[in-house]
Amino acid sequence: MTTATEFLDAFNNSFVNKDSSYLDAIMAENCTIHFTGLHQTMTRRECLDWSESGFCNGCDNYEIFQDTDDSIAGTHRAWGSSEEDGKWNSNCFFFAKKMGGKIIEWYVHARPIVD
């Protein structure tokens, strides 16, 4: 069974290395990523492209609440930068459905960390 930490590490490695192959290995063909606070959904291809874009530079501080054969849930911190917002830093709640060791749906709700 692929663990929640291994899934999060795949995201982090893709962001840090700007290499979507880490995510490609853990995402089902029909995978979707939902950013609940932004009301935005990405297809698998969009997420793979986004992971190499430099918008997100990494994630850490994982706290896992659930890690079963069919779902994972927890929190993590993520950071990056964009032309619109400049540097950003967020605490995130995530929930994901998985099947056959691959992510089929990923939901994330980010809240900015204000210094």
CSV table of C-alpha atoms in Angstrom, one decimal, residues 1-11 26 62 64 66-69 71-73 94 96 98 101-103 106:
chain,number,residue,atom,x,y,z
A,1,MET,CA,0.0,0.0,0.0
A,2,THR,CA,1.3,3.4,-0.9
A,3,THR,CA,1.2,5.6,2.2
A,4,ALA,CA,0.0,9.1,2.7
A,5,THR,CA,3.5,10.3,3.3
A,6,GLU,CA,4.7,8.7,0.0
A,7,PHE,CA,1.9,10.5,-1.9
A,8,LEU,CA,2.9,13.8,-0.3
A,9,ASP,CA,6.5,13.2,-1.0
A,10,ALA,CA,5.7,12.7,-4.6
A,11,PHE,CA,4.1,16.1,-4.7
A,26,ILE,CA,1.0,7.9,-8.3
A,62,TYR,CA,2.8,16.5,7.2
A,64,ILE,CA,-1.6,12.3,8.7
A,66,GLN,CA,-6.2,8.8,8.0
A,67,ASP,CA,-4.3,6.4,5.9
A,68,THR,CA,-6.3,3.4,4.6
A,69,ASP,CA,-6.5,1.3,1.4
A,71,SER,CA,-8.4,7.2,1.3
A,72,ILE,CA,-5.9,9.5,3.1
A,73,ALA,CA,-6.4,12.7,5.0
A,94,PHE,CA,-6.1,17.4,2.2
A,96,ALA,CA,-7.7,11.9,-1.2
A,98,LYS,CA,-7.2,6.1,-3.9
A,101,GLY,CA,-2.3,2.4,-5.0
A,102,LYS,CA,-3.0,5.5,-7.2
A,103,ILE,CA,-4.8,8.8,-6.4
A,106,TRP,CA,-7.4,14.8,-4.4
